[in-house]
Amino acid sequence: MAYTPELSRQASCTLRRIAWALNIPMTKAIEKVFEHMPFILDNKKVCQGCRDKSKCAECSFHHTQSNKSSLDT
């Protein structure tokens, strides 16, 4: 990871409870949260707002959008 983001007190509290519920470390819990985000957020909007198109192959939003497109046909 390029940098370690600082979480707000509330976000840290929430993440800790997610980690406890899943019985995994907070570092793994935040990855689970990010894995789930493409199913919640508008992928097209995220991709349109992207400022680094060189990372599309690594991005969950790109993969989910591609999967949705292939499911539509």
PDB file of C-alpha atoms in Angstrom:
ATOM      1  CA  MET A   1       0.000   0.000   0.000  1.00  0.00           C
ATOM      2  CA  ALA A   2       1.263   3.455  -0.863  1.00  0.00           C
ATOM      3  CA  TYR A   3       0.278   4.970   2.486  1.00  0.00           C
ATOM      4  CA  THR A   4      -1.593   4.094   5.644  1.00  0.00           C
ATOM      5  CA  PRO A   5      -4.834   6.056   5.888  1.00  0.00           C
ATOM      6  CA  GLU A   6      -5.875   7.382   9.263  1.00  0.00           C
ATOM      7  CA  LEU A   7      -9.376   6.347  10.245  1.00  0.00           C
ATOM      8  CA  SER A   8     -11.731   8.519  12.218  1.00  0.00           C
ATOM      9  CA  ARG A   9     -12.630   7.304  15.688  1.00  0.00           C
ATOM     10  CA  GLN A  10     -16.068   6.222  14.443  1.00  0.00           C
ATOM     11  CA  ALA A  11     -14.685   4.403  11.382  1.00  0.00           C
ATOM     12  CA  SER A  12     -12.106   2.620  13.521  1.00  0.00           C
ATOM     13  CA  CYS A  13     -14.799   1.601  16.008  1.00  0.00           C
ATOM     14  CA  THR A  14     -16.997   0.271  13.203  1.00  0.00           C
ATOM     15  CA  LEU A  15     -14.142  -1.566  11.514  1.00  0.00           C
ATOM     16  CA  ARG A  16     -13.124  -3.180  14.801  1.00  0.00           C
ATOM     17  CA  ARG A  17     -16.655  -4.547  15.255  1.00  0.00           C
ATOM     18  CA  ILE A  18     -16.722  -5.879  11.694  1.00  0.00           C
ATOM     19  CA  ALA A  19     -13.392  -7.600  12.374  1.00  0.00           C
ATOM     20  CA  TRP A  20     -14.707  -9.113  15.600  1.00  0.00           C
ATOM     21  CA  ALA A  21     -17.864 -10.324  13.851  1.00  0.00           C
ATOM     22  CA  LEU A  22     -15.816 -11.984  11.102  1.00  0.00           C
ATOM     23  CA  ASN A  23     -13.162 -13.161  13.586  1.00  0.00           C
ATOM     24  CA  ILE A  24     -10.376 -11.660  11.479  1.00  0.00           C
ATOM     25  CA  PRO A  25      -7.813  -8.866  12.005  1.00  0.00           C
ATOM     26  CA  MET A  26      -8.834  -5.297  11.182  1.00  0.00           C
ATOM     27  CA  THR A  27      -6.438  -5.277   8.220  1.00  0.00           C
ATOM     28  CA  LYS A  28      -8.310  -8.202   6.686  1.00  0.00           C
ATOM     29  CA  ALA A  29     -11.701  -6.730   7.622  1.00  0.00           C
ATOM     30  CA  ILE A  30     -11.025  -3.514   5.727  1.00  0.00           C
ATOM     31  CA  GLU A  31     -10.090  -5.605   2.683  1.00  0.00           C
ATOM     32  CA  LYS A  32     -13.451  -7.399   2.972  1.00  0.00           C
ATOM     33  CA  VAL A  33     -15.204  -4.024   3.112  1.00  0.00           C
ATOM     34  CA  PHE A  34     -13.392  -2.892  -0.037  1.00  0.00           C
ATOM     35  CA  GLU A  35     -14.199  -6.183  -1.793  1.00  0.00           C
ATOM     36  CA  HIS A  36     -17.901  -5.549  -1.135  1.00  0.00           C
ATOM     37  CA  MET A  37     -17.957  -1.888  -2.254  1.00  0.00           C
ATOM     38  CA  PRO A  38     -18.330  -2.573  -6.013  1.00  0.00           C
ATOM     39  CA  PHE A  39     -21.641  -4.289  -5.248  1.00  0.00           C
ATOM     40  CA  ILE A  40     -22.924  -1.208  -3.387  1.00  0.00           C
ATOM     41  CA  LEU A  41     -21.557   1.799  -5.284  1.00  0.00           C
ATOM     42  CA  ASP A  42     -22.229   2.835  -8.879  1.00  0.00           C
ATOM     43  CA  ASN A  43     -19.269   1.325 -10.739  1.00  0.00           C
ATOM     44  CA  LYS A  44     -19.680   3.575 -13.769  1.00  0.00           C
ATOM     45  CA  LYS A  45     -19.586   6.676 -11.580  1.00  0.00           C
ATOM     46  CA  VAL A  46     -16.432   5.459  -9.812  1.00  0.00           C
ATOM     47  CA  CYS A  47     -14.733   4.638 -13.118  1.00  0.00           C
ATOM     48  CA  GLN A  48     -15.741   7.982 -14.654  1.00  0.00           C
ATOM     49  CA  GLY A  49     -14.258   9.809 -11.666  1.00  0.00           C
ATOM     50  CA  CYS A  50     -11.046   7.775 -11.712  1.00  0.00           C
ATOM     51  CA  ARG A  51      -7.835   9.807 -11.974  1.00  0.00           C
ATOM     52  CA  ASP A  52      -5.467   6.905 -12.695  1.00  0.00           C
ATOM     53  CA  LYS A  53      -6.619   4.774 -15.624  1.00  0.00           C
ATOM     54  CA  SER A  54      -3.322   2.840 -15.528  1.00  0.00           C
ATOM     55  CA  LYS A  55      -4.606   0.798 -12.546  1.00  0.00           C
ATOM     56  CA  CYS A  56      -7.873  -0.497 -14.078  1.00  0.00           C
ATOM     57  CA  ALA A  57      -6.593  -4.085 -14.198  1.00  0.00           C
ATOM     58  CA  GLU A  58      -6.119  -4.003 -10.405  1.00  0.00           C
ATOM     59  CA  CYS A  59      -9.393  -2.249  -9.579  1.00  0.00           C
ATOM     60  CA  SER A  60     -12.436  -4.121  -8.247  1.00  0.00           C
ATOM     61  CA  PHE A  61     -14.789  -1.578  -9.784  1.00  0.00           C
ATOM     62  CA  HIS A  62     -13.384  -2.250 -13.256  1.00  0.00           C
ATOM     63  CA  HIS A  63     -13.664  -6.032 -12.818  1.00  0.00           C
ATOM     64  CA  THR A  64     -17.202  -5.837 -11.473  1.00  0.00           C
ATOM     65  CA  GLN A  65     -18.234  -3.499 -14.288  1.00  0.00           C
ATOM     66  CA  SER A  66     -16.705  -5.898 -16.839  1.00  0.00           C
ATOM     67  CA  ASN A  67     -18.489  -8.857 -15.244  1.00  0.00           C
ATOM     68  CA  LYS A  68     -21.819  -7.006 -15.266  1.00  0.00           C
ATOM     69  CA  SER A  69     -21.364  -6.152 -18.957  1.00  0.00           C
ATOM     70  CA  SER A  70     -20.662  -9.780 -19.863  1.00  0.00           C
ATOM     71  CA  LEU A  71     -23.711 -10.900 -17.878  1.00  0.00           C
ATOM     72  CA  ASP A  72     -25.948  -8.480 -19.784  1.00  0.00           C
ATOM     73  CA  THR A  73     -25.175 -10.118 -23.146  1.00  0.00           C
TER      74      THR A  73
END
